[in-house]
Coordinates of C-alpha atoms and ligand atoms in Angstrom, one line a residue:
X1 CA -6.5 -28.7 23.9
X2 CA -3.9 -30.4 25.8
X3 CA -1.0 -31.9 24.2
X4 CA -0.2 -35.5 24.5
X5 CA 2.7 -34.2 26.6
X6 CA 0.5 -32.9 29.0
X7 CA 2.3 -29.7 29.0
X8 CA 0.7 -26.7 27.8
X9 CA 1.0 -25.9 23.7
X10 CA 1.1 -22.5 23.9
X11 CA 4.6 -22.5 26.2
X12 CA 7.2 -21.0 23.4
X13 CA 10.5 -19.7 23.8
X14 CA 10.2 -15.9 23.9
X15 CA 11.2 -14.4 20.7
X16 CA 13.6 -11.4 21.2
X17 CA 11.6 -8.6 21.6
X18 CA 13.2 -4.8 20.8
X19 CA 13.3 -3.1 24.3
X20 CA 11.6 -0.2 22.6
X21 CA 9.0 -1.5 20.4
X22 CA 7.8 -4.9 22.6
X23 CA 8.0 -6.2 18.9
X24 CA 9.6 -9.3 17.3
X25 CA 13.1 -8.0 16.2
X26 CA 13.5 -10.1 13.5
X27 CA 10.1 -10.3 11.1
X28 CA 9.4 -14.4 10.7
X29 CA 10.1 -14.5 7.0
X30 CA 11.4 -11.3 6.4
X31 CA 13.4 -10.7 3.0
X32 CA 13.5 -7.5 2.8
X33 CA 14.0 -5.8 6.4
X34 CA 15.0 -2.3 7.2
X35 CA 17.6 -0.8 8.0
X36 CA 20.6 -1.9 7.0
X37 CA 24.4 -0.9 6.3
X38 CA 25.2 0.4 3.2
X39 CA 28.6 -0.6 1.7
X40 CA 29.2 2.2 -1.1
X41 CA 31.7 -0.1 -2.7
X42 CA 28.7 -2.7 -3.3
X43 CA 26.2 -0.6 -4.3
X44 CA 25.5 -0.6 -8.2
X45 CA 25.1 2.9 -10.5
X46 CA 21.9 2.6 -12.4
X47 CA 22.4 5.0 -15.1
X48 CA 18.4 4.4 -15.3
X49 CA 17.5 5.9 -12.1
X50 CA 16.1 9.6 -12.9
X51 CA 16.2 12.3 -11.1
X52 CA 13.9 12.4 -8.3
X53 CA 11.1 15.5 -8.1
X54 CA 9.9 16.6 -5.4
X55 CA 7.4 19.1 -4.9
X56 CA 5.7 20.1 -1.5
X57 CA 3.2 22.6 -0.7
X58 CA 3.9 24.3 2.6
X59 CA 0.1 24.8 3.0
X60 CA -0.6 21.2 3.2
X61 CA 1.3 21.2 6.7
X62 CA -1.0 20.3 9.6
X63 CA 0.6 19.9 13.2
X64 CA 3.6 17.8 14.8
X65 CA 2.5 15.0 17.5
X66 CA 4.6 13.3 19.7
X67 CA 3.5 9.0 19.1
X68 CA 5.5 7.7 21.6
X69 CA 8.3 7.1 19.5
X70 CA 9.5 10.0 17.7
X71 CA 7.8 13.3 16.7
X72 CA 6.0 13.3 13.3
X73 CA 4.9 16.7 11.2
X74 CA 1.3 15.2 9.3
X75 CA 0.3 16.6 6.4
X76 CA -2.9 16.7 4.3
X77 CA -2.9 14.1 1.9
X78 CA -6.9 13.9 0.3
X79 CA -4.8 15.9 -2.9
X80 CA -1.7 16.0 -5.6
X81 CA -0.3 18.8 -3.3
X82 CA 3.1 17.3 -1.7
X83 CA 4.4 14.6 -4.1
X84 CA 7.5 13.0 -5.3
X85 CA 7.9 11.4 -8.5
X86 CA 10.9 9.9 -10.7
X87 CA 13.8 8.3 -9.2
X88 CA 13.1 5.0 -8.8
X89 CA 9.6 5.5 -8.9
X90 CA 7.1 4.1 -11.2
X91 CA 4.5 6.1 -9.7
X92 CA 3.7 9.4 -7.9
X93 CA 3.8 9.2 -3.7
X94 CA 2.3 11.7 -1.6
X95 CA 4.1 13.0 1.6
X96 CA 1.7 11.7 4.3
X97 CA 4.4 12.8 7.6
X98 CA 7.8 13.2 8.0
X99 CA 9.8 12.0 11.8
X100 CA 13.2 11.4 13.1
X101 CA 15.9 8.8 14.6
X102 CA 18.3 9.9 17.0
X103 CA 20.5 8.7 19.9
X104 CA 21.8 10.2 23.2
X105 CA 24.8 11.3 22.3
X106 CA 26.1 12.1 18.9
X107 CA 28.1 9.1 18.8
X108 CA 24.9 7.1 17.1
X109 CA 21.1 7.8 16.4
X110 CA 20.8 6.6 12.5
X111 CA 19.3 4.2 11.1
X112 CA 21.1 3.3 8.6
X113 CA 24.6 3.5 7.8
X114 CA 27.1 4.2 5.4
X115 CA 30.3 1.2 5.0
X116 CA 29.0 1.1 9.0
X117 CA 29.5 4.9 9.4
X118 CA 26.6 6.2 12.1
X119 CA 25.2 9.7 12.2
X120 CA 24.2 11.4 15.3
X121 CA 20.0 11.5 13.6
X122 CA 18.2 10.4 10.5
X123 CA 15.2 12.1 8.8
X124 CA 12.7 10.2 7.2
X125 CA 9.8 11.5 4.9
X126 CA 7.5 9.3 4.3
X127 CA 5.2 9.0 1.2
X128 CA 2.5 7.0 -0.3
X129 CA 1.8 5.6 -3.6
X130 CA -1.6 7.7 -4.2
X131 CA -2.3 6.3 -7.5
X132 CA -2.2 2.6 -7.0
X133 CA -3.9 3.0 -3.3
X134 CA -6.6 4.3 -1.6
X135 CA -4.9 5.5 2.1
X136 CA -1.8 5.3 3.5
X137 CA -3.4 2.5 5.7
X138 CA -3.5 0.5 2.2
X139 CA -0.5 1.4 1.0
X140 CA 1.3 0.1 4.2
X141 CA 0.8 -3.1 3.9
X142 CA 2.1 -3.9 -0.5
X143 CA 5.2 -4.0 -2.0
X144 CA 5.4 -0.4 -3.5
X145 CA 3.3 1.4 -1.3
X146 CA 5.5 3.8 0.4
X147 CA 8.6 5.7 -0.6
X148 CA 10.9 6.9 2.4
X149 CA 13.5 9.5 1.6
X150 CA 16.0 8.9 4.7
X151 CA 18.3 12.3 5.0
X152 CA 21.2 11.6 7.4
X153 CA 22.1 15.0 9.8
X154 CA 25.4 15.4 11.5
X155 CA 27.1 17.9 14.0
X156 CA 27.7 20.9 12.6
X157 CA 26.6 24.2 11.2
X158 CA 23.1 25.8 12.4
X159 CA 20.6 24.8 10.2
X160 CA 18.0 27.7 9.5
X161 CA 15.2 25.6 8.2
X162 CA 15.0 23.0 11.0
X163 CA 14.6 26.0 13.9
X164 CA 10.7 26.4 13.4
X165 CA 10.4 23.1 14.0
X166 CA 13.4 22.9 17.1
X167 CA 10.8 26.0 18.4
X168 CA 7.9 24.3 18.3
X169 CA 9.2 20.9 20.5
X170 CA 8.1 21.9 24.0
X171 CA 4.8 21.8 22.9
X172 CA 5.0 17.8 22.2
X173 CA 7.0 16.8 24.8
X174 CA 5.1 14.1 26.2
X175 CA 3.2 11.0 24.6
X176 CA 0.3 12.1 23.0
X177 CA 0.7 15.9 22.7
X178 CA 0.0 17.4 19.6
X179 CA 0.3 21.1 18.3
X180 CA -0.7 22.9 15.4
X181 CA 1.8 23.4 12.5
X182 CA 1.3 25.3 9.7
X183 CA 3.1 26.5 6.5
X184 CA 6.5 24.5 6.8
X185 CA 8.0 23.3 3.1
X186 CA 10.2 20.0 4.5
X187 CA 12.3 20.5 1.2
X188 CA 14.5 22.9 3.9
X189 CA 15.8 19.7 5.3
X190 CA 17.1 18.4 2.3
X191 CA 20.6 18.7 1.1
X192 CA 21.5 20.6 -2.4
X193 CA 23.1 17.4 -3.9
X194 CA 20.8 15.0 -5.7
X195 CA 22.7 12.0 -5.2
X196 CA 21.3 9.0 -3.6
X197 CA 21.5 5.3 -3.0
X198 CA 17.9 2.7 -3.2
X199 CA 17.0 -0.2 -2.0
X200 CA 13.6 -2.2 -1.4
X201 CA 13.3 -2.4 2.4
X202 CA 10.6 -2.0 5.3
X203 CA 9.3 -0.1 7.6
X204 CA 11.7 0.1 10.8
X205 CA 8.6 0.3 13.7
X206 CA 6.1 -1.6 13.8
X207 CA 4.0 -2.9 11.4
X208 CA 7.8 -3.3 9.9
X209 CA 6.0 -4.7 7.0
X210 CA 7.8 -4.9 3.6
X211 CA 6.4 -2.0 1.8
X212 CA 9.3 0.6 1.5
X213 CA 11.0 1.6 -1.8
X214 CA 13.8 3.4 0.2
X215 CA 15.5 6.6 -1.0
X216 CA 18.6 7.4 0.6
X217 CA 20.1 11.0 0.4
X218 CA 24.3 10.3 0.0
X219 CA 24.9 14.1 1.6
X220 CA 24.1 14.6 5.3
X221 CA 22.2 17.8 6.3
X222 CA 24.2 19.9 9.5
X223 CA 22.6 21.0 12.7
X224 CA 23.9 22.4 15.9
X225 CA 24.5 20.6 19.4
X226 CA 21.7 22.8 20.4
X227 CA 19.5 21.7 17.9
X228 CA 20.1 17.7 18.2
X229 CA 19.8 18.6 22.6
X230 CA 16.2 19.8 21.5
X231 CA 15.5 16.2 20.3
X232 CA 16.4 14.9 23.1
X233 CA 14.4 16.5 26.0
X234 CA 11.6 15.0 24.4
X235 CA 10.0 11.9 26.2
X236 CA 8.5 8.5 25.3
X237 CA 6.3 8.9 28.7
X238 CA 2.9 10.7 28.9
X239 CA 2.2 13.0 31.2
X240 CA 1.8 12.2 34.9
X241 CA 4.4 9.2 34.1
X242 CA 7.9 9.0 35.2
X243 CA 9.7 10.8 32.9
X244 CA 11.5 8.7 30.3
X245 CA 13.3 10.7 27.3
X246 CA 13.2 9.6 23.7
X247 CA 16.5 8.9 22.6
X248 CA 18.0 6.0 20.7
X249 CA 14.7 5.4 19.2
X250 CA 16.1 4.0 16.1
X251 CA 16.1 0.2 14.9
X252 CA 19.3 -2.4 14.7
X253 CA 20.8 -3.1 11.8
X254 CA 18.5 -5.9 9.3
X255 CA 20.6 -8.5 7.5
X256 CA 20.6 -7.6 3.6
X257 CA 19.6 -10.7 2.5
X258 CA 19.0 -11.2 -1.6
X259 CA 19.5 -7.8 -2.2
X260 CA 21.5 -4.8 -4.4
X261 CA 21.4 -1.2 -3.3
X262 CA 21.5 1.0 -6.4
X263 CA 23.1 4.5 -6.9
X264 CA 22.0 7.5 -8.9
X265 CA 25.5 8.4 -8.8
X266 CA 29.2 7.1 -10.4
Ligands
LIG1 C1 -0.8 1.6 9.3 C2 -0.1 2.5 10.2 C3 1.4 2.4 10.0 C4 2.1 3.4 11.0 C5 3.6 3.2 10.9 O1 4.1 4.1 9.9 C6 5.4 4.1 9.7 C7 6.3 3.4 10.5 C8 7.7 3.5 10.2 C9 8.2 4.3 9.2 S1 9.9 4.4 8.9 N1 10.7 4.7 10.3 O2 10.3 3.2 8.3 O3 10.1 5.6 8.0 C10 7.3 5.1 8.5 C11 5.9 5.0 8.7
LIG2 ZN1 11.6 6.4 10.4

């Protein structure tokens, strides 16, 4: 209907939209955005938090696809099989996929950050609370249905475990692809120290809905050159398209807001 003004209603000033996404950059109403910078000076030891367990079975592994936006390895999640418990976690999660942030140079590519220190690429595993929920699809969309453990990587040493997967990138390089993957345990890519900061945050892609209890490893993981230059032959474009490569597919920093990160850690 018309307004009296006689100028159409629906005319709004463009939010800002995230060249990547096409989606709002800032979440109307958002309290609890992801990512964010991490000052270790203001985060708070919980002498509360456990330990966190993690336990995944290698068999639940199912294939790596390329979305558009990163590359994520699926797993089966219909069972117990790959779960994480403990930590700041009331209940068990189970690992639905794990995916990764990265930039086109090593100069940035996380996520987050640490007292506004950037790593070249970030890892994130991503689980959901299994024993409040039905799906992942559920899950999504409350408060604690999903637990991300983000693992930071930087430049340096080969890293063993991360190869298979390195190996098996040419077969998803384009939107779309997907290849079989099988018999990959993702507790490889984690580093030896159990330390770790939390916070309550969101997803960074869309939906970016407010569902993340976030689990952030304090030790980076090293890869080579080589290994981070395999990221980034891969492209956001489908086949046919003009090539575009993914890089820089991670999202700006989120204001902290009314929030305290926690440490496991003194
Ligand atoms: C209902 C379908 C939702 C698909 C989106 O899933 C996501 C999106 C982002 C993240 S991240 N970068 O915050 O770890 C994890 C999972
Ligand atoms: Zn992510």
């Amino acid at each position: 209907r018309p307004c009296s003004l006689g100028t159409c209603c629906s005319y709004r000033l463009r939010d800002a939209l995230h060249p990547l996404w096409q989606s709002p950059l800032s979440v109307p109403g958002g309290t609890r955005q992801s990512p964010i910078d991490i000052q270790w000076r203001d985060s708070i030891f919980d002498p509360y938090l456990r330990p966190l367990k993690i336990s995944y079975d290698p068999d639940t592994c199912l294939h790596i696809w390329n979305n558009g936006y990163s590359f994520l390895v699926e797993f089966e999640d219909s069972a117990d099989k790959s779960i994480i418990m403990g930590g700041p976690l009331e209940n068990q999660y189970r690992l639905k996929q794990f995916h990764f942030h990265w930039g086109a140079i090593n100069e940035w590519g996380s996520e987050h950050t640490i007292d506004s220190r950037v790593y070249p690429a970030e890892l994130h595993l991503v689980h959901w609370n299994a024993v409040k929920y039905e799906s992942f699809e559920d899950a999504v969309m409350e408060g604690n249905g999903l637990a991300v453990i983000g693992v930071f990587l930087k430049l340096g040493a080969y890293h063993d475990g991360l190869q298979k997967l390195v190996d098996a990138l040419p077969a998803v390089k384009h939107k779309d692809e997907i290849v079989e993957f099988d018999s990959f345990d993702p507790s490889c890519l984690l580093p030896s120290c159990p330390d770790y900061w939390t916070y309550a945050g969101s997803l960074t892609t869309p939906p970016l809905t407010e569902s993340v209890t976030w689990i952030i490893k304090k030790k980076a993981i090293e890869v080579d050159e080589d290994q981070l230059e395999a990221f980034r032959m891969l492209l956001f474009t489908s086949p046919g398209e003009e090539e575009k490569r993914m890089v820089d597919n991670f999202r700006p920093l989120q204001p902290l807001m009314n929030r305290t990160v926690r440490s496991s850690f003194q």
